[in-house]
C-alpha positions as semicolon CSV with decimal commas, in nm:
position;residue;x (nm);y (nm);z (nm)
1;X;4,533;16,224;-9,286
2;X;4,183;16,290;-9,154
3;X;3,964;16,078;-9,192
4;X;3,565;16,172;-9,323
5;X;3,331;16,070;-9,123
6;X;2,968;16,011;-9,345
7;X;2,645;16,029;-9,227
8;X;2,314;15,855;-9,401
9;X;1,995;16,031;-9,301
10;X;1,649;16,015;-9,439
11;X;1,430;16,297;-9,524
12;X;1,272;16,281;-9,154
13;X;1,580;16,322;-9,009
14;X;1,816;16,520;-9,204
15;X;1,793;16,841;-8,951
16;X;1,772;16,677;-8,591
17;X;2,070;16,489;-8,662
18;X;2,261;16,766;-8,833
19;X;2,132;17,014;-8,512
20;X;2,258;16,711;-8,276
21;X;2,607;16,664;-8,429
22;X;2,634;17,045;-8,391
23;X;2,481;17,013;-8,039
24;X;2,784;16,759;-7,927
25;X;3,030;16,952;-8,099
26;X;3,076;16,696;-8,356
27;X;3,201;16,444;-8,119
28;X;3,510;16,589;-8,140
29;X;3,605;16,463;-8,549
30;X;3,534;16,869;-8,692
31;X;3,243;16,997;-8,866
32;X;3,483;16,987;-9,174
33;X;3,512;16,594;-9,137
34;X;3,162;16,495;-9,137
35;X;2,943;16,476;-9,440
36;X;2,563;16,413;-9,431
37;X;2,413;16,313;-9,712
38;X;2,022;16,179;-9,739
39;X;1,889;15,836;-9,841
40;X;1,629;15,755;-10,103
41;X;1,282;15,665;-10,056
42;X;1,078;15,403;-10,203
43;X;0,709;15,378;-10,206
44;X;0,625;15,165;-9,863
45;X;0,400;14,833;-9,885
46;X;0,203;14,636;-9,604
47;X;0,431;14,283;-9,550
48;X;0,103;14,111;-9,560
49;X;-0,105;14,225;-9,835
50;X;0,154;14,362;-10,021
51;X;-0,074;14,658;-10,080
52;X;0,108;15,038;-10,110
53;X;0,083;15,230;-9,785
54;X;-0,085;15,538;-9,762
55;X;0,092;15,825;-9,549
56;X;-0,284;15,979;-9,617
57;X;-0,554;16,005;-9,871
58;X;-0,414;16,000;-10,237
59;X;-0,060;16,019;-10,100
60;X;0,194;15,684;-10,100
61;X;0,388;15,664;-9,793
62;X;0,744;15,654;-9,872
63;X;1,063;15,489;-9,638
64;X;1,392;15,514;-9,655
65;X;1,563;15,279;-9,894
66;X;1,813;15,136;-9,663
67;X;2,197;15,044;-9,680
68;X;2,128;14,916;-10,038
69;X;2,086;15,277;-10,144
70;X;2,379;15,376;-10,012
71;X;2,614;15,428;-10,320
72;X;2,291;15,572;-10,531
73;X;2,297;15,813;-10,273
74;X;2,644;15,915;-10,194
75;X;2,638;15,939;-10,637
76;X;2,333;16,198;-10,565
77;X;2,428;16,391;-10,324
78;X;2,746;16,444;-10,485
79;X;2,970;16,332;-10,221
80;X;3,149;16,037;-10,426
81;X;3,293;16,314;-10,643
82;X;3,357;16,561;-10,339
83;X;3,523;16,232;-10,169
84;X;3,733;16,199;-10,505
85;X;3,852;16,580;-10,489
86;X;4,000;16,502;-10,125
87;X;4,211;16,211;-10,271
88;X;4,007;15,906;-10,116
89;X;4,027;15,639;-10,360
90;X;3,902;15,373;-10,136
């Protein structure tokens, strides 16, 4: 069996690394193989201060939620179900 090859992006950079996977040919694994699926966000705050960041006036900067997100996201995106639908249980 094949086996899927997923991808975590984050809102920034959903299209450059979908345009480079198609640039390298998709490292060989098939365009069919590879999922991408984005990330959530979270509202980002200053280490320090623990104040919210501001991307700009009136707007909270938000950052990618990291590996913790990971099931929420593959839930979201709908992949867990597509990944049931192939037969992976695991």
């Amino acid at each position: 069996k094949k086996i899927p090859y997923l991808v975590m992006t984050s809102p920034a950079t959903q299209n450059e690394t979908e345009a480079y996977f198609h640039e390298q040919n998709y490292f060989g694994l098939g365009k069919e193989n590879i999922f991408f699926f984005q990330q959530g966000t979270m509202p980002a705050v200053d280490i320090e201060s623990g104040q919210l960041l501001l991307e700009k006036p009136g707007v909270i900067f938000s950052s990618p939620n990291g590996h913790g997100g990971t099931l929420t996201a593959l839930a979201e995106n709908g992949l867990l179900s597509e990944l049931k639908g192939l037969g992976i249980r695991t």
